[in-house]
XYZ file of C-alpha atoms in Angstrom:
676
model
C -46.418 34.297 -180.065
C -48.604 35.241 -183.058
C -50.004 32.265 -184.964
C -49.092 31.798 -188.621
C -51.470 30.668 -191.326
C -50.762 27.629 -193.477
C -49.371 28.773 -196.872
C -50.715 25.644 -198.583
C -54.214 26.627 -197.459
C -53.719 30.094 -198.948
C -52.487 28.647 -202.239
C -55.576 26.437 -202.482
C -57.852 29.453 -201.928
C -56.189 31.378 -204.739
C -55.526 28.556 -207.202
C -58.739 26.513 -206.971
C -60.707 28.974 -209.177
C -57.746 29.186 -211.586
C -57.511 25.412 -212.036
C -61.242 25.065 -212.658
C -61.135 28.003 -215.077
C -58.345 26.395 -217.112
C -60.058 22.983 -217.224
C -63.426 24.386 -218.243
C -61.876 26.869 -220.659
C -59.852 24.212 -222.492
C -62.073 21.159 -222.163
C -65.536 22.629 -221.526
C -67.063 21.230 -224.705
C -65.678 17.778 -223.900
C -66.841 17.580 -220.289
C -70.223 19.226 -220.978
C -72.320 21.967 -219.392
C -73.199 20.241 -216.151
C -69.607 19.291 -215.311
C -68.435 22.798 -216.205
C -70.749 24.609 -213.809
C -70.270 22.032 -211.070
C -66.481 22.225 -211.288
C -66.255 26.030 -211.243
C -68.971 26.471 -208.610
C -67.451 23.881 -206.280
C -63.965 25.400 -206.686
C -65.241 28.850 -205.736
C -67.273 27.284 -202.928
C -64.092 25.629 -201.660
C -62.289 28.985 -201.745
C -65.188 30.560 -199.834
C -65.186 27.908 -197.081
C -61.406 28.113 -196.711
C -61.616 31.928 -196.692
C -64.036 31.716 -193.766
C -61.551 29.470 -191.957
C -58.780 32.009 -192.627
C -61.036 34.854 -191.478
C -61.767 33.033 -188.248
C -58.051 32.401 -187.693
C -57.294 36.080 -188.334
C -59.961 37.100 -185.817
C -58.140 34.888 -183.336
C -54.839 36.624 -184.015
C -53.263 34.626 -186.860
C -51.314 36.484 -189.540
C -49.223 35.639 -192.617
C -46.712 37.749 -194.524
C -44.117 35.845 -196.511
C -42.757 35.152 -199.965
C -44.070 32.022 -201.656
C -41.914 32.128 -204.783
C -38.995 34.263 -206.031
C -39.751 35.050 -209.648
C -36.855 37.301 -210.591
C -34.058 39.344 -209.051
C -32.884 42.435 -210.934
C -29.944 43.940 -209.092
C -31.238 44.511 -205.575
C -34.891 44.506 -206.667
C -36.698 41.286 -205.767
C -39.766 40.329 -207.804
C -41.728 37.745 -205.896
C -45.048 36.049 -205.351
C -46.180 36.287 -201.748
C -49.180 36.674 -199.475
C -50.036 39.204 -196.773
C -53.028 37.966 -194.820
C -54.373 40.264 -192.133
C -57.758 41.671 -191.224
C -58.079 43.704 -194.418
C -57.181 40.942 -196.868
C -59.072 38.226 -194.949
C -62.289 40.262 -195.035
C -61.867 40.962 -198.751
C -61.237 37.267 -199.454
C -64.465 36.296 -197.702
C -66.523 38.980 -199.489
C -65.094 38.216 -202.942
C -65.593 34.457 -202.699
C -69.102 34.738 -201.168
C -70.409 37.078 -203.857
C -68.661 35.036 -206.551
C -70.267 31.835 -205.239
C -73.717 33.437 -205.357
C -73.056 34.646 -208.914
C -71.880 31.173 -209.986
C -75.083 29.548 -208.691
C -77.199 32.295 -210.266
C -75.446 31.873 -213.617
C -76.568 28.235 -213.859
C -80.116 29.484 -214.326
C -79.518 32.791 -216.044
C -77.185 31.545 -218.792
C -78.857 28.145 -219.221
C -79.605 28.591 -222.933
C -76.518 30.543 -223.935
C -74.123 29.023 -226.447
C -71.126 30.349 -224.506
C -72.162 28.664 -221.245
C -68.841 26.925 -220.509
C -66.822 29.912 -221.659
C -68.729 32.189 -219.273
C -68.085 29.939 -216.289
C -64.396 29.796 -217.180
C -64.242 33.603 -217.310
C -66.001 34.270 -213.992
C -63.865 31.678 -212.218
C -60.758 33.347 -213.664
C -62.153 36.698 -212.491
C -62.346 35.345 -208.943
C -58.747 34.097 -209.087
C -57.522 37.482 -210.344
C -59.234 39.388 -207.542
C -57.952 36.960 -204.905
C -54.376 37.411 -206.128
C -54.850 41.162 -205.876
C -56.179 41.238 -202.322
C -53.809 38.556 -200.997
C -50.594 40.068 -202.394
C -47.767 41.342 -200.213
C -45.949 43.257 -202.938
C -46.535 45.787 -205.685
C -45.697 43.420 -208.537
C -48.326 40.863 -207.581
C -50.775 43.675 -206.895
C -50.181 44.955 -210.433
C -50.609 41.455 -211.852
C -54.005 41.068 -210.169
C -54.857 44.647 -211.116
C -54.281 43.972 -214.819
C -55.777 40.496 -214.682
C -59.161 41.767 -213.445
C -59.013 44.376 -216.215
C -58.340 41.712 -218.837
C -61.135 39.421 -217.658
C -63.565 42.342 -217.431
C -62.715 43.085 -221.083
C -63.606 39.496 -221.992
C -66.828 39.525 -219.962
C -68.155 42.953 -220.968
C -67.689 41.915 -224.588
C -68.905 38.371 -223.938
C -71.501 38.631 -226.707
C -68.829 39.690 -229.174
C -71.126 39.654 -232.203
C -72.827 42.795 -230.909
C -71.186 46.067 -231.937
C -72.358 47.693 -228.689
C -70.603 45.024 -226.608
C -67.378 45.380 -228.592
C -67.518 49.156 -228.183
C -68.182 48.815 -224.439
C -65.293 46.472 -223.730
C -62.886 48.596 -225.792
C -64.080 51.661 -223.896
C -63.471 49.940 -220.548
C -60.055 48.730 -221.694
C -58.861 52.128 -222.962
C -60.150 54.162 -220.002
C -58.509 51.755 -217.582
C -55.224 52.020 -219.483
C -55.306 55.762 -218.770
C -55.684 55.087 -215.066
C -53.153 52.247 -215.089
C -50.522 54.533 -216.610
C -50.721 56.659 -213.460
C -50.761 53.533 -211.310
C -47.560 52.112 -212.755
C -45.884 55.528 -212.465
C -46.690 55.508 -208.748
C -45.310 51.988 -208.362
C -42.200 52.985 -210.313
C -41.574 56.011 -208.089
C -41.886 53.941 -204.927
C -39.648 51.188 -206.297
C -37.037 53.699 -207.476
C -36.739 55.492 -204.146
C -37.175 52.527 -201.789
C -35.443 49.822 -203.816
C -38.236 47.395 -203.025
C -41.661 46.250 -204.188
C -42.592 44.691 -200.842
C -45.330 46.458 -198.883
C -43.616 46.159 -195.495
C -40.306 47.527 -196.750
C -41.975 50.406 -198.604
C -44.123 51.366 -195.617
C -41.047 51.318 -193.353
C -39.399 53.928 -195.579
C -42.508 56.118 -195.701
C -41.159 58.799 -193.305
C -38.029 59.092 -195.459
C -40.129 59.459 -198.621
C -42.125 62.228 -196.959
C -38.970 64.375 -196.771
C -38.082 64.058 -200.463
C -39.022 66.222 -203.437
C -39.511 65.110 -207.004
C -36.228 66.000 -208.768
C -36.372 69.321 -210.564
C -39.578 70.419 -208.805
C -40.809 71.566 -205.419
C -43.435 68.794 -205.396
C -43.362 66.358 -202.500
C -42.407 62.929 -203.775
C -44.925 61.141 -201.553
C -47.739 63.368 -202.855
C -46.886 62.661 -206.482
C -46.605 58.916 -205.809
C -49.914 58.753 -203.905
C -51.850 60.787 -206.486
C -50.391 58.592 -209.236
C -51.535 55.471 -207.389
C -54.971 56.994 -206.897
C -55.282 57.779 -210.616
C -55.074 54.021 -211.087
C -57.870 53.661 -208.543
C -59.894 56.300 -210.439
C -59.837 54.028 -213.488
C -60.567 50.733 -211.711
C -63.117 52.154 -209.297
C -64.682 54.411 -211.944
C -64.185 57.786 -210.314
C -64.800 61.074 -212.120
C -63.660 61.701 -214.856
C -62.605 58.072 -215.576
C -66.092 56.803 -214.766
C -67.417 56.630 -218.307
C -66.738 52.926 -218.865
C -68.834 51.556 -216.007
C -72.388 52.239 -217.315
C -71.431 50.658 -220.646
C -70.246 47.540 -218.841
C -73.954 46.653 -218.685
C -73.514 45.203 -222.178
C -72.178 42.089 -220.495
C -74.561 39.479 -219.005
C -76.251 40.446 -215.747
C -74.267 37.994 -213.541
C -71.004 39.629 -214.511
C -72.511 43.066 -213.903
C -73.145 41.913 -210.336
C -69.637 40.491 -209.961
C -67.884 43.577 -211.386
C -69.954 46.071 -209.442
C -70.084 44.265 -206.116
C -66.937 42.296 -205.403
C -64.334 42.524 -208.149
C -62.790 45.164 -210.405
C -64.368 48.327 -208.991
C -63.553 47.447 -205.390
C -59.880 46.967 -206.290
C -59.151 50.686 -206.186
C -60.796 51.120 -202.786
C -58.869 48.175 -201.386
C -55.574 49.457 -202.821
C -55.860 52.880 -201.186
C -56.791 51.275 -197.858
C -53.811 48.929 -198.144
C -51.544 51.913 -198.896
C -52.878 53.926 -195.940
C -49.382 54.286 -194.347
C -48.340 56.205 -197.469
C -51.503 58.236 -198.039
C -51.470 59.402 -194.425
C -48.236 61.248 -195.201
C -49.845 63.588 -197.763
C -52.766 65.873 -196.940
C -52.767 67.062 -200.547
C -53.370 63.550 -201.838
C -56.142 62.981 -199.273
C -57.860 66.242 -200.250
C -57.644 65.243 -203.899
C -59.279 61.900 -203.089
C -61.942 63.625 -200.994
C -62.994 66.032 -203.766
C -62.944 63.406 -206.533
C -65.035 61.012 -204.442
C -67.558 63.701 -203.491
C -67.960 64.795 -207.107
C -68.555 61.207 -208.187
C -70.995 60.472 -205.358
C -73.282 63.419 -206.125
C -73.136 63.981 -209.863
C -73.098 60.336 -210.931
C -75.989 59.586 -208.618
C -78.075 62.324 -210.248
C -77.674 60.538 -213.597
C -79.460 57.507 -212.151
C -82.666 59.556 -211.840
C -83.114 59.881 -215.619
C -82.251 56.314 -216.698
C -84.906 53.983 -218.062
C -82.793 50.812 -218.310
C -83.034 48.935 -214.991
C -79.387 47.823 -215.106
C -78.129 51.327 -215.891
C -79.922 52.754 -212.861
C -78.070 50.268 -210.668
C -74.820 50.985 -212.555
C -75.013 54.698 -211.767
C -75.877 53.737 -208.221
C -72.576 51.842 -208.098
C -70.721 54.935 -209.294
C -72.314 56.997 -206.542
C -71.596 54.432 -203.820
C -67.989 54.090 -204.963
C -67.832 57.853 -204.539
C -68.970 57.401 -200.929
C -66.180 54.874 -200.319
C -63.625 57.200 -201.920
C -64.783 60.104 -199.759
C -64.247 57.940 -196.683
C -60.714 57.164 -197.867
C -60.028 60.872 -198.297
C -61.274 61.533 -194.771
C -58.785 58.898 -193.476
C -61.723 56.698 -192.480
C -60.268 53.679 -194.298
C -62.061 51.154 -192.103
C -65.392 52.870 -192.828
C -64.665 52.689 -196.574
C -63.982 48.950 -196.339
C -67.076 48.509 -194.154
C -69.211 50.189 -196.814
C -67.444 48.144 -199.491
C -68.555 44.999 -197.659
C -72.175 46.017 -197.066
C -72.412 47.452 -200.577
C -71.125 44.176 -202.034
C -74.079 42.341 -200.517
C -76.924 44.664 -201.401
C -75.524 45.736 -204.782
C -75.024 42.112 -205.898
C -78.560 41.487 -204.613
C -79.971 44.377 -206.663
C -78.183 43.307 -209.836
C -79.214 39.684 -209.529
C -82.790 40.687 -208.668
C -82.772 42.954 -211.733
C -81.595 39.960 -213.760
C -84.503 37.943 -212.398
C -86.850 40.734 -213.471
C -85.248 40.756 -216.914
C -85.825 37.004 -217.265
C -89.456 37.476 -216.254
C -89.816 40.331 -218.733
C -88.510 38.245 -221.655
C -85.193 40.147 -221.438
C -86.757 43.551 -221.795
C -84.754 45.929 -219.586
C -86.843 49.091 -220.113
C -88.596 50.016 -216.857
C -91.271 51.847 -218.856
C -92.439 48.434 -220.038
C -92.754 46.969 -216.552
C -95.032 47.561 -213.586
C -97.079 45.427 -211.212
C -94.521 42.603 -211.041
C -94.933 42.257 -207.278
C -97.669 39.628 -207.473
C -95.934 37.618 -210.214
C -92.440 37.506 -208.716
C -92.806 37.629 -204.905
C -89.289 36.420 -204.003
C -87.672 38.798 -206.470
C -89.884 41.607 -205.177
C -89.091 41.215 -201.483
C -85.356 40.735 -202.034
C -85.230 43.724 -204.376
C -86.997 45.822 -201.751
C -84.467 44.725 -199.118
C -81.627 45.736 -201.436
C -83.289 49.091 -202.148
C -83.792 49.883 -198.454
C -80.174 48.959 -197.722
C -78.956 51.130 -200.591
C -81.072 54.052 -199.377
C -79.608 53.835 -195.885
C -82.789 52.994 -193.978
C -82.224 51.468 -190.524
C -81.718 48.670 -189.585
C -80.502 47.584 -193.029
C -76.767 47.224 -193.704
C -76.369 50.367 -195.786
C -77.592 52.591 -192.951
C -74.673 51.806 -190.669
C -71.970 52.194 -193.311
C -73.369 55.256 -195.121
C -74.113 57.172 -191.944
C -70.610 56.408 -190.661
C -69.136 57.859 -193.868
C -71.218 61.016 -193.547
C -70.171 61.463 -189.928
C -66.497 60.834 -190.774
C -66.554 63.453 -193.523
C -68.281 65.890 -191.187
C -65.450 65.383 -188.680
C -62.687 65.905 -191.265
C -60.863 69.240 -191.388
C -59.046 68.704 -194.695
C -59.468 71.196 -197.555
C -62.519 70.119 -199.557
C -64.244 68.465 -196.586
C -67.051 71.052 -196.624
C -67.895 70.334 -200.255
C -67.616 66.598 -199.620
C -70.052 66.781 -196.687
C -72.577 68.680 -198.809
C -72.163 66.177 -201.647
C -72.621 63.004 -199.603
C -75.529 64.513 -197.687
C -77.282 65.557 -200.895
C -76.584 62.149 -202.396
C -78.723 60.534 -199.700
C -81.843 62.163 -201.175
C -80.753 61.396 -204.741
C -80.010 57.740 -203.929
C -83.402 57.153 -202.326
C -85.116 58.940 -205.243
C -83.636 56.862 -208.080
C -83.794 53.625 -206.069
C -87.490 53.855 -205.304
C -88.295 55.373 -208.689
C -86.925 52.092 -210.049
C -88.771 50.049 -207.416
C -92.185 51.636 -208.047
C -91.822 51.538 -211.837
C -90.959 47.828 -211.782
C -93.067 46.304 -209.028
C -96.083 48.576 -208.580
C -98.570 50.518 -210.630
C -100.018 49.603 -214.006
C -98.979 46.317 -215.632
C -97.500 48.065 -218.658
C -95.951 44.882 -220.031
C -99.415 43.869 -221.278
C -99.223 46.653 -223.846
C -95.691 45.852 -225.051
C -94.744 43.248 -227.642
C -91.984 40.986 -226.317
C -90.977 39.370 -229.545
C -87.812 41.444 -229.640
C -85.630 40.778 -226.633
C -83.737 43.397 -224.740
C -80.046 43.837 -225.210
C -79.060 41.854 -222.144
C -79.543 38.446 -223.659
C -80.395 36.679 -226.817
C -82.464 33.850 -225.364
C -85.813 33.452 -223.758
C -85.228 30.820 -221.066
C -88.457 29.103 -221.854
C -90.671 32.193 -221.626
C -91.347 32.485 -225.330
C -95.005 32.930 -225.991
C -95.848 33.682 -222.344
C -97.785 36.829 -221.664
C -97.290 37.069 -217.933
C -94.039 37.154 -215.949
C -93.371 34.370 -213.506
C -90.931 33.777 -210.692
C -87.440 32.671 -211.655
C -86.196 29.126 -210.909
C -84.474 28.226 -207.629
C -80.946 28.631 -209.038
C -81.829 32.314 -209.469
C -83.855 32.911 -206.294
C -81.571 31.065 -203.847
C -78.656 33.480 -204.496
C -81.097 36.344 -203.939
C -81.976 34.968 -200.517
C -78.285 34.295 -199.784
C -77.499 37.969 -200.439
C -80.629 39.392 -198.791
C -79.663 38.026 -195.367
C -76.346 39.941 -195.048
C -78.004 42.970 -196.686
C -80.170 43.113 -193.574
C -77.775 41.939 -190.857
C -74.195 42.751 -191.925
C -74.247 46.379 -190.843
C -75.611 45.664 -187.359
C -73.320 42.684 -186.757
C -70.016 44.014 -188.058
C -69.913 47.744 -187.343
C -68.545 47.277 -183.834
C -65.551 45.023 -184.660
C -64.719 46.686 -187.989
C -64.899 50.341 -186.945
C -64.431 50.423 -183.193
C -62.767 47.099 -182.430
C -59.339 45.802 -183.280
C -60.224 43.711 -186.305
C -58.030 45.574 -188.804
C -55.194 46.006 -186.315
C -52.048 47.146 -188.082
C -53.413 46.512 -191.571
C -54.768 50.055 -191.660
C -52.781 53.018 -190.348
C -54.309 56.379 -189.406
C -52.460 59.410 -188.068
C -55.136 60.356 -185.543
C -53.362 63.581 -184.576
C -53.505 64.945 -188.127
C -56.724 63.229 -189.254
C -59.085 62.880 -186.263
C -62.243 61.658 -188.065
C -62.164 58.087 -186.719
C -61.236 59.278 -183.233
C -64.279 61.576 -183.238
C -66.537 58.744 -184.413
C -65.248 56.498 -181.639
C -65.943 59.163 -179.009
C -69.594 59.362 -180.067
C -70.124 55.616 -180.447
C -72.582 54.108 -177.971
C -73.695 50.952 -179.730
C -75.901 49.948 -182.668
C -79.217 50.638 -180.954
C -78.172 54.143 -179.956
C -76.946 54.773 -183.505
C -80.336 53.796 -184.916
C -82.170 55.963 -182.381
C -79.899 58.863 -183.244
C -80.442 58.110 -186.925
C -84.186 58.639 -186.560
C -83.537 62.289 -185.778
C -80.642 62.835 -188.167
C -80.653 64.652 -191.480
C -79.586 61.661 -193.654
C -82.638 59.578 -192.694
C -85.051 62.421 -193.345
C -83.419 63.113 -196.696
C -83.756 59.426 -197.576
C -87.429 59.413 -196.585
C -87.935 62.595 -198.625
C -86.422 60.846 -201.645
C -88.730 57.840 -201.187
C -91.743 60.119 -200.774
C -90.843 62.083 -203.907
C -90.513 58.855 -205.903
C -93.857 57.625 -204.554
C -95.607 60.872 -205.479
C -94.095 61.000 -208.961
C -94.559 57.361 -209.954
C -97.573 56.226 -207.930
C -99.753 59.286 -207.196
C -99.197 61.957 -209.870
C -97.734 60.318 -212.976
C -97.616 63.668 -214.786
C -95.197 65.104 -212.232
C -91.969 63.597 -213.738
C -92.910 64.931 -217.189
C -93.592 68.372 -215.737
C -90.200 68.371 -214.018
C -88.578 67.251 -217.253
C -90.135 70.125 -219.205
C -89.214 72.590 -216.482
C -85.551 71.563 -216.367
C -85.192 71.569 -220.158
C -81.478 71.813 -221.079
C -80.406 70.424 -217.676
C -82.431 67.276 -218.299
C -80.877 66.977 -221.750
C -77.403 67.209 -220.195
C -78.323 64.494 -217.705
C -79.678 62.214 -220.427
C -76.369 62.628 -222.270
C -74.166 61.914 -219.222
C -73.123 65.575 -218.959
C -71.844 65.126 -222.555
C -68.800 63.228 -221.289
C -69.268 60.528 -223.911
C -69.652 63.162 -226.630
C -66.529 64.968 -225.462
C -64.503 61.779 -225.217
C -65.682 60.552 -228.608
C -65.566 63.786 -230.595
C -62.719 65.664 -228.912
C -60.344 63.261 -227.187
C -60.801 60.220 -229.424
C -61.055 62.278 -232.629
C -58.094 64.399 -231.556
C -55.999 61.316 -230.863
C -57.009 59.813 -234.213
C -56.087 63.089 -235.931
C -52.737 63.096 -234.133
C -52.223 59.466 -235.057
C -53.067 60.156 -238.693
C -50.608 63.072 -238.705
C -47.845 60.956 -237.180
C -48.631 58.157 -239.603
C -48.718 60.205 -242.784
C -46.181 62.839 -241.786
C -43.831 60.791 -239.656
C -44.114 57.228 -240.946
C -45.126 57.676 -244.592
C -43.463 61.058 -245.192
C -40.315 61.057 -243.047
C -39.410 57.415 -242.413
C -40.719 55.716 -245.553
C -40.530 58.730 -247.860
C -37.285 60.427 -246.900
C -35.189 57.862 -245.058
C -36.142 54.557 -246.679
C -37.321 55.551 -250.160
C -35.006 58.585 -250.234
C -32.000 56.391 -249.530
C -33.071 54.043 -252.311
C -33.393 56.982 -254.726
C -29.924 58.278 -253.823
C -28.450 54.860 -254.429
C -30.253 54.627 -257.785
C -29.058 58.107 -258.845
C -25.486 57.276 -257.854
C -25.675 54.061 -259.828
C -26.855 55.924 -262.911
C -23.959 58.422 -262.636
C -21.412 55.680 -262.129
C -22.860 53.828 -265.125
C -21.958 56.781 -267.336
C -18.306 56.444 -266.305
C -18.144 52.689 -266.473
C -18.438 52.338 -270.290
C -16.218 49.291 -270.863
C -13.928 51.049 -273.437
C -10.172 50.847 -272.740
C -9.387 54.269 -274.197
C -11.867 55.861 -271.792
C -10.104 54.236 -268.865
C -6.619 55.284 -270.232
C -7.828 58.871 -270.634
C -9.195 58.814 -267.099
C -5.895 57.509 -265.769
C -3.906 60.275 -267.535
C -6.312 62.910 -266.281
C -5.981 61.508 -262.820
C -2.212 61.616 -262.915
C -2.285 65.243 -264.084
C -4.654 66.221 -261.285
C -2.585 64.321 -258.744
C 0.618 66.004 -259.811
C -0.991 69.427 -259.941
C -2.261 69.010 -256.356
C 0.702 67.371 -254.675
C 3.862 68.408 -256.655
C 5.275 71.913 -255.898
C 4.795 74.422 -258.651
C 8.475 75.381 -259.088
C 9.622 71.800 -259.459
C 6.902 71.105 -261.921
C 7.833 74.156 -264.005
C 11.538 73.003 -264.012
C 10.582 69.708 -265.474
C 8.805 71.369 -268.322
C 11.762 73.828 -269.013
C 14.128 70.913 -269.422
């Protein structure tokens, strides 16, 4: 008999960060800074330890899928709070809590001098709770709650420094773009609820074959295709896929720790997780899978290219996140859901590492984020340097680092796919390997090697990441960050090296996910083909030495080395040669311009028209004020008749009688009266 997990244990995992968030949020000033960070960090640490226990139990066969609380019943529709704990959710719980714990520890050092110290800890703890509720849910309602909760907290964190216009603009941008995606998401949920009569995952999945036979009323569109594409539009917003990607680079306006948390473990990974969780539905629609494949491939290639022209260290990593999310999405489209989750896990480690290492660099550089002002930091910040290099090698897909195993598996899965758009997707992800290595090591060489350019830059004005100096004011040379910053870097560097090698076998070719992920191998053979060619980690690395992705990665590293270490005039020459293309890249393909000047201006123009024409003109002018004018005119007319003189009233009565008789009394009878 299959073992069942303890529901109390699951509640503690989810609620511990929430309780600490509430206490610190309400009473943070009373209990002080030290108590605030200890309380939130220990609560997340508790969730992490318990998540590891749950993960171990799941590996040993334990499962949980039950309702914890009935919130509301509307007709036959049950709205409940419940947990579904299987391989997929257990892995996500462990990843989310581990990265969150590292970020909490890191924040103690990074935000030490910030006035909103307690408020920040409350927010990030609430962020962790929201993501846990999302990944642990067993129904669409709770999924949507967690979905919106991570969006709300991201709004608060991106605009954490709310006195800055750029931060306010960034969090509004994130909020609005995600509302566009969430509109599609809730439409998909509504369609599924309407045709299945349930919000529970298990019940919806059981009716999947029936849904596959239905058409959307009034159209020849398959209902399952419309529902799946609608759900994925929600994922496009949360996971920043083209064209709803525009909010993610601007999220850098928030403090660096939250950049790491958003980009590595929460928010952006929600969309990837959701599609993997809904695999029994997506497997029923090749059209939806092709759509996902093309969108992911477009994001992976074209967003990665933008990273090559960035000068802000955090923005380079932000565009890297966009590209890597594209990789995960491509894997989903190829029905390689387990590979997507595998890359989500490895990416969480090395991307959090890169962000936190970048934050350490920013501290050392007096909060200057411009890479053109850096250089030669290797000898001043050795721990930051080596951990950053580990993260960069993992991101570039160099064996034996974690990113190699997950990225190469995605490329092979796409190559094995026969869906429409798979050819373009394979070209895109293969090309992205070169691009990723180029922008990663461009960043690495500009920051840690070459001329010490910071000696020629005044650091009186801080960069836009922070308003405080952390004790570096007046210093002319960078120095290594304190242990609360470097320890999380080491914590994340270890899985960035080992996670790929250790977990590829059980996650991709073992039975870890079990029934939590469903693949129709007959229709979508990518994973079957990967399994046939799997001969162990060592063989994969040996094969990788002769494969195209590794050589493209090495070519990207070599190009970066030549351009930023050997021939410093080369990047400028390329820039002049590309001309308008480079301008388009610097302006994000003019997406921001289009959104601001066409979509936003158009919506404001429409809103102004509805306001002045509809509200002011029609409702206020015609209906409300017009009614008042009619009443006033009627009153004035009636006032002319109501004079107060008796003879006027007598005359009116006589006239009325005459009219009455003329209308109702027959003419002959009336004439007889007058003859007599």
